[in-house]
PDB file of N, CA, C and O in Angstrom:
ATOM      1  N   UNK A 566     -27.395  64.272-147.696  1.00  0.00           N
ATOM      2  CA  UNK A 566     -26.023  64.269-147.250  1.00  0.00           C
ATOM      3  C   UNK A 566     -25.183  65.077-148.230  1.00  0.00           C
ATOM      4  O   UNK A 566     -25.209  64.918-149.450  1.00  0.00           O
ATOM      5  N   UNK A 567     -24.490  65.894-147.621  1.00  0.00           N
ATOM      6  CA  UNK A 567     -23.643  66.373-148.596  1.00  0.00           C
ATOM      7  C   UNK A 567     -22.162  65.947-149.077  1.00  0.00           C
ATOM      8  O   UNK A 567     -21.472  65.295-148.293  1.00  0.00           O
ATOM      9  N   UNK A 568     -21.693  66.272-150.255  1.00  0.00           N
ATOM     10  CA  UNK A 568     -21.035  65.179-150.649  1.00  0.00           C
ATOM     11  C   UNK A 568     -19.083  65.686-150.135  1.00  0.00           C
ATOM     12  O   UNK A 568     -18.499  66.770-150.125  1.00  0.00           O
ATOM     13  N   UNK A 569     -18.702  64.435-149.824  1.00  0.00           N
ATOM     14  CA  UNK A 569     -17.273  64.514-149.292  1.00  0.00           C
ATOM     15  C   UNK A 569     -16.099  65.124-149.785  1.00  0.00           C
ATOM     16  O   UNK A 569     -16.072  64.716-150.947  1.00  0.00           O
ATOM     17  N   UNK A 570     -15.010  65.920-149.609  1.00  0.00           N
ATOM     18  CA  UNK A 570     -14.490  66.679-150.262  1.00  0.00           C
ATOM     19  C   UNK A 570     -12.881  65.734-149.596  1.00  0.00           C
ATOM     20  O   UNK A 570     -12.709  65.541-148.392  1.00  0.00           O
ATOM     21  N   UNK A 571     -12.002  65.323-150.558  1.00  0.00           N
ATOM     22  CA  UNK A 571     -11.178  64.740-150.314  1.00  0.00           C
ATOM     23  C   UNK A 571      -9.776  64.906-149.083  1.00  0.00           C
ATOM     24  O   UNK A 571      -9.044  63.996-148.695  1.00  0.00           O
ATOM     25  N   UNK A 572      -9.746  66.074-148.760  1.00  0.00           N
ATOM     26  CA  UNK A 572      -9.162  66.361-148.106  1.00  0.00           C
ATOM     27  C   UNK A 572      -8.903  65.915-146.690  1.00  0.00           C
ATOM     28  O   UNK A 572      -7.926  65.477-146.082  1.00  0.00           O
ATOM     29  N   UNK A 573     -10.804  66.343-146.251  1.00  0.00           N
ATOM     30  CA  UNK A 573     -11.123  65.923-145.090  1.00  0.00           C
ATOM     31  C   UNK A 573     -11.870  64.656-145.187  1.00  0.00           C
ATOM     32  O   UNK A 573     -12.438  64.491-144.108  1.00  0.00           O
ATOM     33  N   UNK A 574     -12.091  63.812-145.894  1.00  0.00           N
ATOM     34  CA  UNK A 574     -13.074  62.530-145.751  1.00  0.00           C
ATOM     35  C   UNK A 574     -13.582  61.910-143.972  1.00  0.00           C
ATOM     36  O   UNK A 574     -14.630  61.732-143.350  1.00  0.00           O
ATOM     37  N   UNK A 575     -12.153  61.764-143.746  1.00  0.00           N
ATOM     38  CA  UNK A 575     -12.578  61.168-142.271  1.00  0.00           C
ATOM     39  C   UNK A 575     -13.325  61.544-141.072  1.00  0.00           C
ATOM     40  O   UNK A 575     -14.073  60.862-140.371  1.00  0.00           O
ATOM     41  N   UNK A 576     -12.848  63.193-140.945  1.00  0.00           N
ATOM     42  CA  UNK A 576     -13.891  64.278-140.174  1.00  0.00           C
ATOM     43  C   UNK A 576     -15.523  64.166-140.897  1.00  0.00           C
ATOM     44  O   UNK A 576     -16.621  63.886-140.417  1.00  0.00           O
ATOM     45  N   UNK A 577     -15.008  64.573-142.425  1.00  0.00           N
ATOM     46  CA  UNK A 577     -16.377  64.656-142.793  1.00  0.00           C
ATOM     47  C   UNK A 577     -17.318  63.914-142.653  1.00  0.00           C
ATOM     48  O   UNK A 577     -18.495  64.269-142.593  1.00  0.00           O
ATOM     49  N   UNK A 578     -16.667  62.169-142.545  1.00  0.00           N
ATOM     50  CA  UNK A 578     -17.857  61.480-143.004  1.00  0.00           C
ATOM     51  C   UNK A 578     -18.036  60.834-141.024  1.00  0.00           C
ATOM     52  O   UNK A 578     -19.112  60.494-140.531  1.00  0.00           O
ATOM     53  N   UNK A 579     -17.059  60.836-140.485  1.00  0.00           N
ATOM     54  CA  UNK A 579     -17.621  60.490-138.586  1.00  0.00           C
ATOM     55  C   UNK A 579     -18.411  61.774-138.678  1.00  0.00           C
ATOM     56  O   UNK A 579     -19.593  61.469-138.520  1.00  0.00           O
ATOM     57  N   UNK A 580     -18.337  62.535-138.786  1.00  0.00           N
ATOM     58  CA  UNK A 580     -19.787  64.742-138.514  1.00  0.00           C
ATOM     59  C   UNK A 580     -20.769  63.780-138.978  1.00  0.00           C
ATOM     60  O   UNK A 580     -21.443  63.121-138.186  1.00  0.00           O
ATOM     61  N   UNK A 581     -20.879  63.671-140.343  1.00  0.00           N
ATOM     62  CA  UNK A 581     -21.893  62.687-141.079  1.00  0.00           C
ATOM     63  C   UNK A 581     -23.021  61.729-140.127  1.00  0.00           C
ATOM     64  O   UNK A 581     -24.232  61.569-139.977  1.00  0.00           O
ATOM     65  N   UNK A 582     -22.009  61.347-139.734  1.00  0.00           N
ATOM     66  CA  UNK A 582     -22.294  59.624-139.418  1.00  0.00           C
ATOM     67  C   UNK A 582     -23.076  59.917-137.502  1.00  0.00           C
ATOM     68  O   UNK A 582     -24.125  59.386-137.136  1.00  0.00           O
ATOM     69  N   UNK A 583     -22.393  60.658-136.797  1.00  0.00           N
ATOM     70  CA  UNK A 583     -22.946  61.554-136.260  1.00  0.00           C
ATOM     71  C   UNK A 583     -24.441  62.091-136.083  1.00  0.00           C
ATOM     72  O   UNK A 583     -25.202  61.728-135.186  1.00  0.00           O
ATOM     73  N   UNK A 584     -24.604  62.603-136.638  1.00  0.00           N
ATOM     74  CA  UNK A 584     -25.215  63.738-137.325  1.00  0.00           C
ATOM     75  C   UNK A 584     -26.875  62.574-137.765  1.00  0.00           C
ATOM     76  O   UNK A 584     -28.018  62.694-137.324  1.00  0.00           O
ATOM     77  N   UNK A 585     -26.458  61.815-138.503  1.00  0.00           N
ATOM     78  CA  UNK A 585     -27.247  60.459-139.141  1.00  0.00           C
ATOM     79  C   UNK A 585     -28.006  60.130-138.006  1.00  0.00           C
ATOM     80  O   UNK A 585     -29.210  60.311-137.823  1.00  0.00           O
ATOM     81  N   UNK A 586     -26.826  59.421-136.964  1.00  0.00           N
ATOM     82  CA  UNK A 586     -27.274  58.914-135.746  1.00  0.00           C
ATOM     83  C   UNK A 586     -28.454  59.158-135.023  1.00  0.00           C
ATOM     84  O   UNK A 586     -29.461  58.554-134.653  1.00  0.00           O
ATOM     85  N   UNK A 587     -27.827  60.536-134.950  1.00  0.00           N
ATOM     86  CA  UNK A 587     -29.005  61.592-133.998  1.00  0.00           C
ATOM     87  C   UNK A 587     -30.330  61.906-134.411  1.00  0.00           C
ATOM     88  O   UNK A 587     -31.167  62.430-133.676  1.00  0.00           O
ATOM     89  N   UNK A 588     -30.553  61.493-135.909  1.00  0.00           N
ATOM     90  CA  UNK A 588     -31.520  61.878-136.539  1.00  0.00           C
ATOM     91  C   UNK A 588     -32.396  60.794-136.216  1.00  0.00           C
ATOM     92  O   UNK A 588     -33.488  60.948-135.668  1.00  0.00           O
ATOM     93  N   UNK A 589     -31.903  59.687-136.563  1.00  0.00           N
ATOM     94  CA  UNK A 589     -32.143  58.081-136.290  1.00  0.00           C
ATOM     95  C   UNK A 589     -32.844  57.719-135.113  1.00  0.00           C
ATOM     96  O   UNK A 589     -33.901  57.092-135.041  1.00  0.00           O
ATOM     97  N   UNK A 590     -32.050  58.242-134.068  1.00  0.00           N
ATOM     98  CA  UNK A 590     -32.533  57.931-133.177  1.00  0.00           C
ATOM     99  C   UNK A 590     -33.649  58.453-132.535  1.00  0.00           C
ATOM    100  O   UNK A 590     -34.508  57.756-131.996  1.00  0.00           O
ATOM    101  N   UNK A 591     -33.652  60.124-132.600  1.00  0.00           N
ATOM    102  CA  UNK A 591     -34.876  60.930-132.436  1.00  0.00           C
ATOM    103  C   UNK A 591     -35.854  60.425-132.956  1.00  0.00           C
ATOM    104  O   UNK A 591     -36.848  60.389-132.230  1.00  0.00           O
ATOM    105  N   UNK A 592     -36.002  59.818-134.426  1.00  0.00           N
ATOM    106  CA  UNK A 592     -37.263  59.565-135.165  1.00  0.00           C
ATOM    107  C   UNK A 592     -37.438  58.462-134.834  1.00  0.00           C
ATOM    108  O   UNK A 592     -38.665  58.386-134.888  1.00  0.00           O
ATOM    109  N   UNK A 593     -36.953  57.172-134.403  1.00  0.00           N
ATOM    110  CA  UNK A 593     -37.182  56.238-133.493  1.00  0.00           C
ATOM    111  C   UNK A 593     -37.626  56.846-132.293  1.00  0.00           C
ATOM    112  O   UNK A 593     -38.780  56.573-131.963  1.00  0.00           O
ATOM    113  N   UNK A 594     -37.229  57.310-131.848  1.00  0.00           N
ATOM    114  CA  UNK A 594     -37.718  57.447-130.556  1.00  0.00           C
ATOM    115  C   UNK A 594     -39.061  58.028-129.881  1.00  0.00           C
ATOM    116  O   UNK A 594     -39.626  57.750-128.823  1.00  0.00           O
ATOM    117  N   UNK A 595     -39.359  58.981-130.952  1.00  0.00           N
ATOM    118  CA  UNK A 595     -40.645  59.827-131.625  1.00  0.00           C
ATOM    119  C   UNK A 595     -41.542  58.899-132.074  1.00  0.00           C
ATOM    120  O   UNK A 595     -42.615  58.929-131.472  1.00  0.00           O
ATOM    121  N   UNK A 596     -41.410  57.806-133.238  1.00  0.00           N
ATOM    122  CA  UNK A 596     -42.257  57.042-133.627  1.00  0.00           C
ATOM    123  C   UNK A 596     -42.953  55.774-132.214  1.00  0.00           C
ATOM    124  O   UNK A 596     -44.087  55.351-131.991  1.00  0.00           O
ATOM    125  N   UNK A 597     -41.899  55.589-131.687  1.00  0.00           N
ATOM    126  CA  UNK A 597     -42.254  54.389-130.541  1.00  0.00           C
ATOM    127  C   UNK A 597     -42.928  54.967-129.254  1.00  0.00           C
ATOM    128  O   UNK A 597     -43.706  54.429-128.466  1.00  0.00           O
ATOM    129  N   UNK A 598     -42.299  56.450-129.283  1.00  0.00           N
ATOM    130  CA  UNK A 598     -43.447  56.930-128.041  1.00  0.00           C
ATOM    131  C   UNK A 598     -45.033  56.758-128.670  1.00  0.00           C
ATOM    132  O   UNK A 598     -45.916  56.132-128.083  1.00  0.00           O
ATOM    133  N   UNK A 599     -45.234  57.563-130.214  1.00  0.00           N
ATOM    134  CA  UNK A 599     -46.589  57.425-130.178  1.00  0.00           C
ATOM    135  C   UNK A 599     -46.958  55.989-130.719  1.00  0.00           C
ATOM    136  O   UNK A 599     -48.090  55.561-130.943  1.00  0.00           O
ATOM    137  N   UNK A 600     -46.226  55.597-130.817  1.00  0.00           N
ATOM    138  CA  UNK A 600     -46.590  53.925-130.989  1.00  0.00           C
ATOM    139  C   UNK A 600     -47.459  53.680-129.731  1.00  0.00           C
ATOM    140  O   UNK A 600     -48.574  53.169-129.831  1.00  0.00           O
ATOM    141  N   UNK A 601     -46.982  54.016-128.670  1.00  0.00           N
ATOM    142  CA  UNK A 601     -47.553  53.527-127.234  1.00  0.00           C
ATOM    143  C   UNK A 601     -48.369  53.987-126.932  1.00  0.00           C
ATOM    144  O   UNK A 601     -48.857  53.531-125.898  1.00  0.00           O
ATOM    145  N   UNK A 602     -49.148  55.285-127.645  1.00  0.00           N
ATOM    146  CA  UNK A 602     -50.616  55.972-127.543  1.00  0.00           C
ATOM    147  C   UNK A 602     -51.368  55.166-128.437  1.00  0.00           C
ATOM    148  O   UNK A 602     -52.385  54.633-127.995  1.00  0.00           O
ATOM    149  N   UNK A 603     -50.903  54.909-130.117  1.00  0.00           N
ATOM    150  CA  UNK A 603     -51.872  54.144-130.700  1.00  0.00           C
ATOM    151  C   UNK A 603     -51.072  52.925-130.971  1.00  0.00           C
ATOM    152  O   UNK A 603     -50.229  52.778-131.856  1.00  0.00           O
ATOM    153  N   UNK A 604     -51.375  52.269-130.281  1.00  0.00           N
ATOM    154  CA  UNK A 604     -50.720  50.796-130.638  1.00  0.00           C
ATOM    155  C   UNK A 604     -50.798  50.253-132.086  1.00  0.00           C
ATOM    156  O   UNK A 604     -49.933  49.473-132.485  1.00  0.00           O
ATOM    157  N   UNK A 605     -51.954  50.705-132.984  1.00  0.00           N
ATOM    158  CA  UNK A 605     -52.280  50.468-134.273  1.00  0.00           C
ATOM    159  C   UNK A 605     -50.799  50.741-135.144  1.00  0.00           C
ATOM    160  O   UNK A 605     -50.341  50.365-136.223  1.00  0.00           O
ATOM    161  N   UNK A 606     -50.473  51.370-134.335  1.00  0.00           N
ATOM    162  CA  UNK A 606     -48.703  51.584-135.231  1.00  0.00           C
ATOM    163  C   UNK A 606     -47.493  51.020-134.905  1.00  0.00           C
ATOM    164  O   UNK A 606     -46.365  51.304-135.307  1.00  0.00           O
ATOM    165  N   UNK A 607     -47.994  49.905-133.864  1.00  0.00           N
ATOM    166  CA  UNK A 607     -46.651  49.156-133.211  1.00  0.00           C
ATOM    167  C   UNK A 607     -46.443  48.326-134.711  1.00  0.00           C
ATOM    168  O   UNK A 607     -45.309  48.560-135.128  1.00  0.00           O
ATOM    169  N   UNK A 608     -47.114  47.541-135.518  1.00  0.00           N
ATOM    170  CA  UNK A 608     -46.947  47.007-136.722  1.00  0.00           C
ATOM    171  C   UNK A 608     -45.619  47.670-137.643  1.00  0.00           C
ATOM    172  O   UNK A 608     -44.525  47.207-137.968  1.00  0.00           O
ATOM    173  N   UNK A 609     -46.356  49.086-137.900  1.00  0.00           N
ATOM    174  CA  UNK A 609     -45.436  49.947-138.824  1.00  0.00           C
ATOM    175  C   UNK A 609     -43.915  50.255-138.202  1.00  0.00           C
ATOM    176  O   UNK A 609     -42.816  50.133-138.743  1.00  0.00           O
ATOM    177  N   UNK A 610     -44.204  50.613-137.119  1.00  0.00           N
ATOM    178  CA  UNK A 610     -42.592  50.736-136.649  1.00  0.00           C
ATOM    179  C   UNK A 610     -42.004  50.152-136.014  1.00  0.00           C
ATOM    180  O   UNK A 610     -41.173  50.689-135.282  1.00  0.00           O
ATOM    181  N   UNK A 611     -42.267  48.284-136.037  1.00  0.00           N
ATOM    182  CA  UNK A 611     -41.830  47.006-135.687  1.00  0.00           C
ATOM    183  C   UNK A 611     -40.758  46.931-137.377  1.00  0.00           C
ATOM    184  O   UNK A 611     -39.551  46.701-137.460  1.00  0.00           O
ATOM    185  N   UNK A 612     -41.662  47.193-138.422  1.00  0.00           N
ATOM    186  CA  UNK A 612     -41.314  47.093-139.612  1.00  0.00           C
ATOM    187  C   UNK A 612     -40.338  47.846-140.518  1.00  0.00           C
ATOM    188  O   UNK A 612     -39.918  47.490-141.619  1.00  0.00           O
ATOM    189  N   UNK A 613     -39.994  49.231-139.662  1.00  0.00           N
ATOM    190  CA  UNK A 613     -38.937  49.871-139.982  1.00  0.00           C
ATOM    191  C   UNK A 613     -37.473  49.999-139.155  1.00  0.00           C
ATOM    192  O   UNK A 613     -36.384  50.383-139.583  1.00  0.00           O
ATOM    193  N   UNK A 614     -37.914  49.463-137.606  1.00  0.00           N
ATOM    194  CA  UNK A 614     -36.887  48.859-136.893  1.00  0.00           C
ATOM    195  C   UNK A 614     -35.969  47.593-138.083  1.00  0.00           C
ATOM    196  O   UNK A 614     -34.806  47.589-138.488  1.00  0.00           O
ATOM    197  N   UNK A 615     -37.601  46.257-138.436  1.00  0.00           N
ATOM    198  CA  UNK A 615     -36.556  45.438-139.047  1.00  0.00           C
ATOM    199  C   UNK A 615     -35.683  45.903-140.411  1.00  0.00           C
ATOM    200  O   UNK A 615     -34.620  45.463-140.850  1.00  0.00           O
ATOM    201  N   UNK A 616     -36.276  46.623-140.740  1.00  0.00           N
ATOM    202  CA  UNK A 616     -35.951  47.075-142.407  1.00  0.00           C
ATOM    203  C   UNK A 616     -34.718  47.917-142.148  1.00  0.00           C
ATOM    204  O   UNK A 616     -33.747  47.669-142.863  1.00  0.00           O
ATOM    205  N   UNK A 617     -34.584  49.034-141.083  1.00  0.00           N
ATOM    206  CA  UNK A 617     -33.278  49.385-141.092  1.00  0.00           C
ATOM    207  C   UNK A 617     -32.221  48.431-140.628  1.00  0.00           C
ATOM    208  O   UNK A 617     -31.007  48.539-140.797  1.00  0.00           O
ATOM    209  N   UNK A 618     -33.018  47.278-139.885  1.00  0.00           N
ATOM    210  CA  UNK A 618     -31.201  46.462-139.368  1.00  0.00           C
ATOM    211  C   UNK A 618     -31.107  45.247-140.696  1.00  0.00           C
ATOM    212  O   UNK A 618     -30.322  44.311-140.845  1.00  0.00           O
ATOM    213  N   UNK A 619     -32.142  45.673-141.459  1.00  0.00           N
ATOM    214  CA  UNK A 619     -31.763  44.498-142.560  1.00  0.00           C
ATOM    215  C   UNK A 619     -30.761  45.060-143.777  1.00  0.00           C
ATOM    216  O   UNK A 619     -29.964  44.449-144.490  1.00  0.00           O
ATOM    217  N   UNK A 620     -31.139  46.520-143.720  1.00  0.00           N
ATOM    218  CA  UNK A 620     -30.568  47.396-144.577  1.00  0.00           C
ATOM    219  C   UNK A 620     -29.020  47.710-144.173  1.00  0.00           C
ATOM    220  O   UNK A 620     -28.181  47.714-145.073  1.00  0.00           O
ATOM    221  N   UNK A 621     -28.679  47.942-142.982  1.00  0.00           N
ATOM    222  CA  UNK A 621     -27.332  47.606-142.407  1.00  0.00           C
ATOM    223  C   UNK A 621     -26.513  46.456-142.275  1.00  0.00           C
ATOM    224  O   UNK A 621     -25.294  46.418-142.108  1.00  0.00           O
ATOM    225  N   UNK A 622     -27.397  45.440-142.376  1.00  0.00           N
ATOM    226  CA  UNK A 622     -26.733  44.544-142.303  1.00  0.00           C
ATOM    227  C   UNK A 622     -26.140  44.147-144.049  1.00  0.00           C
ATOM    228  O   UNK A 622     -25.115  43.566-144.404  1.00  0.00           O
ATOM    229  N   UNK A 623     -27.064  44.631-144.715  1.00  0.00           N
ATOM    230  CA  UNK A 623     -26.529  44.127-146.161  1.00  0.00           C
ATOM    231  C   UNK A 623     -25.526  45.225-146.546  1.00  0.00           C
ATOM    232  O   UNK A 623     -24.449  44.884-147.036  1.00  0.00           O
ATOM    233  N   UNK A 624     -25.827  46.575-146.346  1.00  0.00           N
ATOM    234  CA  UNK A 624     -24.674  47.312-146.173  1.00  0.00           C
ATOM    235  C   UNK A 624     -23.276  46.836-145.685  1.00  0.00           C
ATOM    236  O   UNK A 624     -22.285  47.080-146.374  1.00  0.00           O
ATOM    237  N   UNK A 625     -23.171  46.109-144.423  1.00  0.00           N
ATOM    238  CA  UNK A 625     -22.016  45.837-144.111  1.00  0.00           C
ATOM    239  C   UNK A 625     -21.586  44.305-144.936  1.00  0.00           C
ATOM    240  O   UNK A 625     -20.411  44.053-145.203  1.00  0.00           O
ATOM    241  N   UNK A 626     -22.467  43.572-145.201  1.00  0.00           N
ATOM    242  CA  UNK A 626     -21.966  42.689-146.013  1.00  0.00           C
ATOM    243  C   UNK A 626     -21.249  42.844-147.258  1.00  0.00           C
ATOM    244  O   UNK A 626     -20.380  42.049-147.619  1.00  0.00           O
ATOM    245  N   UNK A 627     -21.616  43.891-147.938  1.00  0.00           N
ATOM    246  CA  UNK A 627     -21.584  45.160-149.534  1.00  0.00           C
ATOM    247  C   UNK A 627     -20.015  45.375-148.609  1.00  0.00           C
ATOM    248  O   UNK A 627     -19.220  44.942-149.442  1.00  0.00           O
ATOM    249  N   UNK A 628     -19.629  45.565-148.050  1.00  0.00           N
ATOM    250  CA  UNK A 628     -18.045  46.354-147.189  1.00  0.00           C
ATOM    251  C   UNK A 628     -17.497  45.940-146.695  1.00  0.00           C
ATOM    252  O   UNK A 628     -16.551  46.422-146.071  1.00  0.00           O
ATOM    253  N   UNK A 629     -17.923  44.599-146.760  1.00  0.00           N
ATOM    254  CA  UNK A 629     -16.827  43.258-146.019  1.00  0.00           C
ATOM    255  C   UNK A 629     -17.225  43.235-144.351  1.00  0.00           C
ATOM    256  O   UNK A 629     -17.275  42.135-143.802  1.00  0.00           O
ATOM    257  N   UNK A 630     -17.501  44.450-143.574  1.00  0.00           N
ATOM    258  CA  UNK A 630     -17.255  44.378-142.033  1.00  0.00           C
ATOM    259  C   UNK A 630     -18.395  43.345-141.207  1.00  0.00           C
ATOM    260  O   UNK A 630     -18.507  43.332-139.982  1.00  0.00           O
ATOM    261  N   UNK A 631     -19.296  42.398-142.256  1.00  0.00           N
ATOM    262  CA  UNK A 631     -20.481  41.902-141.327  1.00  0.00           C
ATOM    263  C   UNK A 631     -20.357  40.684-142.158  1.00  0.00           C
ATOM    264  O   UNK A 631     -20.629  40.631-143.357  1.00  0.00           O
ATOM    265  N   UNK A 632     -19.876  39.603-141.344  1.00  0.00           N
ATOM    266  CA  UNK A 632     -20.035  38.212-141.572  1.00  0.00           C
ATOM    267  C   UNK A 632     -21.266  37.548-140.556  1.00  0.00           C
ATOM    268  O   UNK A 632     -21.405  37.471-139.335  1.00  0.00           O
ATOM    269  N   UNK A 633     -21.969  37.172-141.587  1.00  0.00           N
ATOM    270  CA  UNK A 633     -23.368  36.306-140.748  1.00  0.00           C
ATOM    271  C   UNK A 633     -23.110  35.213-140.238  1.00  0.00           C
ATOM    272  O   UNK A 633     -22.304  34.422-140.728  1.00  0.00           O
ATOM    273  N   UNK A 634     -23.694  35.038-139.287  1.00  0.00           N
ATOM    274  CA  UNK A 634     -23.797  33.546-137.935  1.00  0.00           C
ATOM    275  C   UNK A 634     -24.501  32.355-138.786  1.00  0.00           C
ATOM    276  O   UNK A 634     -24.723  31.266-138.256  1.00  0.00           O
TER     277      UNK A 634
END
């Protein structure tokens, strides 16, 4: 990521965030198709599904916006 220049923060960092998304989701989406050819990898990318929503979630706890149930 490249780093934010004060001016523009808000453009910069929604392009960012954006940008993140799309990456995110492609490589999810890439990993779970061939998940479904070799199932031997439904394990591994069961495990990075949980690890990124665990990683967001402590992120948003770290920023105030995620209060747990």
């Amino acid at each position: 990521m490249s780093t934010l220049t004060t001016d523009r923060i808000a453009n910069e960092l929604l392009e960012e965030t954006l940008l993140t998304l799309d990456q995110i989701s492609t490589g999810i989406t890439v990993m779970a198709i061939n998940a479904t050819r070799d199932p031997e990898q439904s394990p591994r990318v069961r495990q990075l599904l949980g690890d990124l929503l665990e990683a967001l979630q402590e992120a948003e706890e770290d920023l105030g916006t995620y209060e747990p149930s």
